[in-house]
Coordinates of C-alpha atoms and ligand atoms in Angstrom, one line a residue:
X28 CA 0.0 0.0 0.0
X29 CA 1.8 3.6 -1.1
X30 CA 2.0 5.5 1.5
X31 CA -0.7 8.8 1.7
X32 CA 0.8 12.2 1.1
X33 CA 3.1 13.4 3.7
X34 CA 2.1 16.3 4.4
X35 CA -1.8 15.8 4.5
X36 CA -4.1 16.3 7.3
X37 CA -6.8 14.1 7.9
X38 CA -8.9 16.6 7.4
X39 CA -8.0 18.4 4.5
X40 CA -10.9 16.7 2.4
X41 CA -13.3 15.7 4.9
X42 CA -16.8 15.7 3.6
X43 CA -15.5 15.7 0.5
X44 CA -16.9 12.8 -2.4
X45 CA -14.0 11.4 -5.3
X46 CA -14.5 9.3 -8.3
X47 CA -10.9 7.7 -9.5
X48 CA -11.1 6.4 -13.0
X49 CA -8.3 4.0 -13.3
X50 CA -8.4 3.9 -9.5
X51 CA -7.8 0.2 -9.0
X52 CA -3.7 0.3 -9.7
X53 CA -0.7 2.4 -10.5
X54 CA -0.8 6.1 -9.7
X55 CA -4.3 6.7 -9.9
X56 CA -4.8 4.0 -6.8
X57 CA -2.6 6.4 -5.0
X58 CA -4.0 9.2 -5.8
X59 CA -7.6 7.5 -4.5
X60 CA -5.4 6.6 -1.5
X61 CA -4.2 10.0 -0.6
X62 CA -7.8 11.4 -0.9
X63 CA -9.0 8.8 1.7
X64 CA -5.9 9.7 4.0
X65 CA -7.2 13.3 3.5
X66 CA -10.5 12.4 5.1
X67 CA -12.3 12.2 1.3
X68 CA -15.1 9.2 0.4
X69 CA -13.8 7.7 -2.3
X70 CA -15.0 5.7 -5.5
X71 CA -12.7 3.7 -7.5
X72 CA -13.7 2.7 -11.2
X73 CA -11.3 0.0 -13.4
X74 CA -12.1 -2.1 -16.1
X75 CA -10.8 -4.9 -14.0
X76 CA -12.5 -5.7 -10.7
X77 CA -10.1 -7.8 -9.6
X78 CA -7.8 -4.7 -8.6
X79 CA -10.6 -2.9 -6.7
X80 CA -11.4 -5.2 -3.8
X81 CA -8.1 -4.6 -2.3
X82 CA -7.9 -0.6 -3.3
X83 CA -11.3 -0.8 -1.3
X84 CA -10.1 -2.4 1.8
X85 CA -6.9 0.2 1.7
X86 CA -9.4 3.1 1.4
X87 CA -11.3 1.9 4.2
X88 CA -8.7 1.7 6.0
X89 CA -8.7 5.2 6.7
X90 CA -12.1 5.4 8.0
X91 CA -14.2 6.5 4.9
X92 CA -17.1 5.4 2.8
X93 CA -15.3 3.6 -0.1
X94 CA -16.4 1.5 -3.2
X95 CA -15.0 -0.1 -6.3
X96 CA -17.3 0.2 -9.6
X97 CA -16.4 -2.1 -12.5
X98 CA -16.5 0.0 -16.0
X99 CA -15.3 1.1 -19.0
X100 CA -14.8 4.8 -19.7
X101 CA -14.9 4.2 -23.0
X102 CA -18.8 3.1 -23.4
X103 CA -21.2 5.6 -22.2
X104 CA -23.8 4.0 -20.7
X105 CA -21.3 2.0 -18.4
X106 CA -20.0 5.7 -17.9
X107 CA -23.6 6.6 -16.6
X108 CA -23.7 3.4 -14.5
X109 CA -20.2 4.1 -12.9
X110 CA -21.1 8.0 -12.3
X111 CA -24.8 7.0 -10.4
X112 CA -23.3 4.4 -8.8
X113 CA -20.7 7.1 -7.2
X114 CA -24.0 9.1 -6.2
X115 CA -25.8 6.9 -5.3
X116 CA -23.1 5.1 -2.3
X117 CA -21.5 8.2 -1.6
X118 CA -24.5 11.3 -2.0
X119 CA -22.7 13.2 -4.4
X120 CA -19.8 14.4 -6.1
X121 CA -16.8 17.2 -5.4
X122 CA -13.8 15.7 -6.8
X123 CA -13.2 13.8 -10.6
X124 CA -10.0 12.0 -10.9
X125 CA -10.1 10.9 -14.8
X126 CA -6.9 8.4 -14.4
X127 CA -8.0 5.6 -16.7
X128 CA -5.6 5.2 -19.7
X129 CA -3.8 2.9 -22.0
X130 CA -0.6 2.9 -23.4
X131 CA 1.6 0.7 -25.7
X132 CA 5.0 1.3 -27.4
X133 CA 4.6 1.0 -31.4
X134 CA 6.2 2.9 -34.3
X135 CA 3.5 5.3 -36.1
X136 CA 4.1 2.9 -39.7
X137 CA 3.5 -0.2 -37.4
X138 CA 0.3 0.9 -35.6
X139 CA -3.1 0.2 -37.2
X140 CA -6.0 2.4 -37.0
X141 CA -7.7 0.7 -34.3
X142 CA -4.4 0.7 -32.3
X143 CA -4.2 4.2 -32.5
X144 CA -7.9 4.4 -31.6
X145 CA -8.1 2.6 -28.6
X146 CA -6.2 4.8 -26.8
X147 CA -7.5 7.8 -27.8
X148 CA -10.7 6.7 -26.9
X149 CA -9.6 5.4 -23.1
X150 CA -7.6 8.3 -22.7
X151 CA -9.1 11.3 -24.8
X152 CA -12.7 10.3 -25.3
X153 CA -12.9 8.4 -21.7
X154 CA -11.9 11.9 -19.8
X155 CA -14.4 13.6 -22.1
X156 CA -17.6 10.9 -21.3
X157 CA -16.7 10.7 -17.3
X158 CA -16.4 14.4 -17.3
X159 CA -19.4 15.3 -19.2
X160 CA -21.4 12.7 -17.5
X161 CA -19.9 13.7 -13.7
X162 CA -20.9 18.1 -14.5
X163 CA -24.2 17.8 -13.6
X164 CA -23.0 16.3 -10.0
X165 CA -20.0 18.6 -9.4
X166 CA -21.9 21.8 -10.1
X167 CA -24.3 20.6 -7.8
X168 CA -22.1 22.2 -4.7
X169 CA -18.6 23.5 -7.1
X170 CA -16.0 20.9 -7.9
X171 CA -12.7 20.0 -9.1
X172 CA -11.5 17.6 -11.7
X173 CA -7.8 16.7 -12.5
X174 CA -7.2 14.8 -15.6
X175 CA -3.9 13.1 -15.7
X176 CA -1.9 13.7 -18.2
X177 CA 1.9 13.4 -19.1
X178 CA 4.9 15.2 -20.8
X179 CA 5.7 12.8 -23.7
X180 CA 3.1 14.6 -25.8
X181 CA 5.7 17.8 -25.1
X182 CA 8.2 16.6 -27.4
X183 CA 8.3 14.2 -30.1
X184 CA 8.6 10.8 -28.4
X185 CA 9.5 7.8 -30.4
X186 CA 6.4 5.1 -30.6
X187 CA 3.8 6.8 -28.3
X188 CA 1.6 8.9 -31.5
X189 CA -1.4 7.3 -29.9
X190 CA -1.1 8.4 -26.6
X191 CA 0.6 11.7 -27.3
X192 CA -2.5 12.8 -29.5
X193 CA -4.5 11.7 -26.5
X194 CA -2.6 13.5 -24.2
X195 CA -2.3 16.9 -25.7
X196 CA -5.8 16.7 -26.6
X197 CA -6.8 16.4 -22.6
X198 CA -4.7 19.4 -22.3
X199 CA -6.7 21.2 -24.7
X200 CA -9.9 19.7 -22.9
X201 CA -8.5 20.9 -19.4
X202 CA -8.7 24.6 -20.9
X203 CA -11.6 24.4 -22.5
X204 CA -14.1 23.2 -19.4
X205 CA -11.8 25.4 -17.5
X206 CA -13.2 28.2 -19.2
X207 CA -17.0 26.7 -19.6
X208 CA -17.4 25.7 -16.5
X209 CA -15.5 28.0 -14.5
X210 CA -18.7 29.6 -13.8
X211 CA -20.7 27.1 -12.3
X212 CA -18.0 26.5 -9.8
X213 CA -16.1 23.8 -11.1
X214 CA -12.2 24.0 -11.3
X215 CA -10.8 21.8 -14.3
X216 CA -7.1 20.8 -13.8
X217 CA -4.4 18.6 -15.2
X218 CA -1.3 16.8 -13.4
X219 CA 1.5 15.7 -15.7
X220 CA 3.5 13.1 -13.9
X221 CA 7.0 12.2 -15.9
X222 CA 8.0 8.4 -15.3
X223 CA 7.2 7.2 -12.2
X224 CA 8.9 4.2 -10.0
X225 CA 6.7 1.2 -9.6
X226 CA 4.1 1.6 -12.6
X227 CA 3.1 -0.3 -15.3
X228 CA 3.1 3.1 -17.8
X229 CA 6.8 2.6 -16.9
X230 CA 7.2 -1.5 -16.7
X231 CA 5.5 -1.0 -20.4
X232 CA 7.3 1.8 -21.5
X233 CA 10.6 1.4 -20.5
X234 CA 13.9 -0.7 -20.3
X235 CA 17.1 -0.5 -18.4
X236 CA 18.9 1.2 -20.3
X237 CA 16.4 4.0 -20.5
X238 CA 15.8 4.4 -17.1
X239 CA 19.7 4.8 -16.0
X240 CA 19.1 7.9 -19.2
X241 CA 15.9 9.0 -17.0
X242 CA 18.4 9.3 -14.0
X243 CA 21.2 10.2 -16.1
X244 CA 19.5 13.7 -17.3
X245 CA 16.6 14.2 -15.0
X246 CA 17.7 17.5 -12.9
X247 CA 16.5 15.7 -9.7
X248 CA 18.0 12.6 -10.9
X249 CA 15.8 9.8 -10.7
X250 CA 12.3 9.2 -11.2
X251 CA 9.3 10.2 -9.3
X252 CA 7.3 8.5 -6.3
X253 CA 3.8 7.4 -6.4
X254 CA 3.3 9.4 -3.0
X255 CA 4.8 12.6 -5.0
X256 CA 2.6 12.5 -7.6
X257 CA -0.2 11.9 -4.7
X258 CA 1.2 15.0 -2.9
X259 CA 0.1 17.7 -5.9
X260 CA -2.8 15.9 -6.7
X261 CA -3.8 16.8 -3.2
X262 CA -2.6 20.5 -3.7
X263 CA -4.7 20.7 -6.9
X264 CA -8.0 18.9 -5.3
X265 CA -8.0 20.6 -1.8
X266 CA -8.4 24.8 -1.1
X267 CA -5.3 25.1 -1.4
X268 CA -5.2 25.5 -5.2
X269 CA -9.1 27.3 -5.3
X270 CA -7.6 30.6 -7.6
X271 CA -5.9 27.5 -10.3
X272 CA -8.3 26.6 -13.0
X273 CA -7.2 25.4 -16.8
X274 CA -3.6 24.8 -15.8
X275 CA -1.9 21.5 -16.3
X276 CA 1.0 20.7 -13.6
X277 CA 4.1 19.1 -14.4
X278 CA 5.7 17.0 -12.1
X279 CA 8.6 15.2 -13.3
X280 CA 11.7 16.6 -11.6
X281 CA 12.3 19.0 -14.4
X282 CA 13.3 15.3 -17.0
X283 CA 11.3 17.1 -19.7
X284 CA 12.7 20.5 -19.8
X285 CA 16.1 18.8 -20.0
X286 CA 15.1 16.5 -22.9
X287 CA 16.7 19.0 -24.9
X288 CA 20.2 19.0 -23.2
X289 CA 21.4 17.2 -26.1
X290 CA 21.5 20.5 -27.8
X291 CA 23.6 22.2 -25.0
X292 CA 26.1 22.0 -22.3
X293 CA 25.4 19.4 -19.8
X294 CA 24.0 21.3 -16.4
X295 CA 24.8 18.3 -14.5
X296 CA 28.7 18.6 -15.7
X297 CA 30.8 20.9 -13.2
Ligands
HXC1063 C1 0.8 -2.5 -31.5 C2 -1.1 -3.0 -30.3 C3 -0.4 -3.3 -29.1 C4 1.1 -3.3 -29.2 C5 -2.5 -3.5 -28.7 N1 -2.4 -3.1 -29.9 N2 -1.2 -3.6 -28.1 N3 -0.5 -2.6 -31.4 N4 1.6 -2.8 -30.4 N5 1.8 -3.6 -28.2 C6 -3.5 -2.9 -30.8 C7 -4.2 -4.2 -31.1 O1 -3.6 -5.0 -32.1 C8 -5.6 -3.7 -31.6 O2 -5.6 -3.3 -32.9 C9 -5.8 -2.5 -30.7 O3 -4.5 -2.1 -30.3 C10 -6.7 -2.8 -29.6 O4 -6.1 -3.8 -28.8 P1 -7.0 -4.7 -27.7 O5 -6.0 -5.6 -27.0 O6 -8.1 -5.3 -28.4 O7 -7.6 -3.5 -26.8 P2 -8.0 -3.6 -25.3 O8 -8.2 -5.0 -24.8 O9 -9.1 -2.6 -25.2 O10 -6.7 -3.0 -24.5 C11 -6.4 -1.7 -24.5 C12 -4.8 -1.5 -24.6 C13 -4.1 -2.4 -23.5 C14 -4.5 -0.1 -24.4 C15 -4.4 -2.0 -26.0 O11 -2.8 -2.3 -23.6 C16 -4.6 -2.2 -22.1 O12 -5.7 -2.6 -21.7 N6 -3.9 -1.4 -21.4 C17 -4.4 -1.0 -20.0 C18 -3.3 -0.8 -19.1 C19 -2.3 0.2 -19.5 O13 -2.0 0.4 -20.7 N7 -1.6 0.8 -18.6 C20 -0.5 1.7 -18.8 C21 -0.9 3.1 -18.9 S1 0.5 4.0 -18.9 P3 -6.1 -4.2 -34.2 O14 -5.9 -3.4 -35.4 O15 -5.2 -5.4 -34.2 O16 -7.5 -4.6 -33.9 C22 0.2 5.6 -19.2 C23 1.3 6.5 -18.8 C24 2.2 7.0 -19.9 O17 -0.8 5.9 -19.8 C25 3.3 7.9 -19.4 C26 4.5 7.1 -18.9 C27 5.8 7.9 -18.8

């Protein structure tokens, strides 16, 4: 079980009701994890069920209401049936966590249509349908949503066209509810995590090699935490962030920015 963010109180998000697509492993589950330790119910959705009896039992653990909702982000009316299900357990709806996504390495001339499709429509059209279905709850009382995002869409990165398309397009989608429904109360947020220890984005994504490179050029030289990633999601859930709306936050110990470094001197030379 990750541990909860650090420097959380318990009661940073009592009262508070979260839906976690993508909930049942990886990041998202700690991110669901970090809302509990924060005093927040909690609803996790996965395609899978077998990964959200134990999230459940961890969320409980921290003495909130707590449920696991089999679904697929990508089909709308199992969208509807994960979204009522959140309201009907827990009574409503403050915080959307749309963490469900897919991700493969495969070389633009090698990927077929449907390849490319599928995950653009977990991780581009799935943040739009939970979203668009969840509005009608979160303006209810004002709300937040975070999509999760990433940074390989910010450069050109070798076999991910799929998932960089389907990023970028969630950062324009972040700006763009930001600024509709900004008004009614609801602040629309992204959280770019760069590779992060422990995950199956990076078990898929990649070897050893490139992961003594991440540490190598990474200004903070090594990968992310779970618990890290956890920590701003808090920030940008909780009060603390109420002016930030339409922004997406990178967290990746500056790896992107230095991408680059091949074009320049080496900042981690002395
Ligand atoms: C080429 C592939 C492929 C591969 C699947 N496809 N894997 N093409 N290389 N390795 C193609 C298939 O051939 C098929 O196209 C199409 O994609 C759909 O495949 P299915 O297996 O039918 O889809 P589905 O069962 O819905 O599975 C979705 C999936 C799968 C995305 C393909 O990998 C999955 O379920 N992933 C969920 C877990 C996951 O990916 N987690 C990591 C997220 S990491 P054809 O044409 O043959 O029909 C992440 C963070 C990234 O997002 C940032 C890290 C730094």
């Amino acid at each position: 079980m990750p541990m909860p963010a650090m420097w959380a109180r318990p009661d940073l998000l009592k009262g508070k009701r979260a839906l976690v697509t993508g909930g049942g492993t990886g990041i998202c589950r700690g991110i669901a994890i970090a809302l509990a330790a924060a005093g927040a119910d909690v609803a996790v959705a996965s395609r899978k069920s077998d990964h959200l009896a134990p999230t459940v039992q961890d969320l409980q653990a921290h003495g909130v209401r707590a449920i696991g909702i089999a679904g697929d982000v990508r089909v709308p009316a199992e969208v509807d049936r994960i979204v009522q299900g959140t309201a009907d357990t827990l009574g409503g709806l403050e915080i959307l966590i749309n963490g469900a996504a897919g991700n493969f390495i495969a070389r633009s001339e090698a990927l077929s249509p449907n390849g490319f499709g599928t995950v653009v429509d977990i991780d581009l059209k799935g943040t739009f349908n939970v979203s668009r279905a969840a509005f009608p709850l979160l303006k209810a009382h004002g709300g937040v949503i975070l999509n999760i995002s990433a940074t390989l869409q910010l450069l050109g990165t070798v076999g991910q066209v799929h998932a960089s398309a389907a990023k970028a397009g969630i950062d324009a989608m972040t700006r763009t509810l930001a600024v509709e429904w900004g008004p009614e109360k609801v602040r629309v947020n992204g959280l770019a995590p760069g590779p992060v220890a422990e995950t199956e984005g990076v078990r898929r994504l990649t070897t050893d090699a490139s992961r003594a490179r991440i540490a190598e050029i990474c200004p903070l030289g090594r990968m992310a935490t779970i618990d890290e990633i956890a920590s701003a999601a808090l920030f940008l859930c909780s009060d603390a962030s109420a002016f930030i709306t339409g922004v997406t936050l990178v967290v990746d110990g500056g790896l992107w920015l230095h991408s680059a470094s091949a074009l320049g001197v080496d900042a981690t030379a002395s």
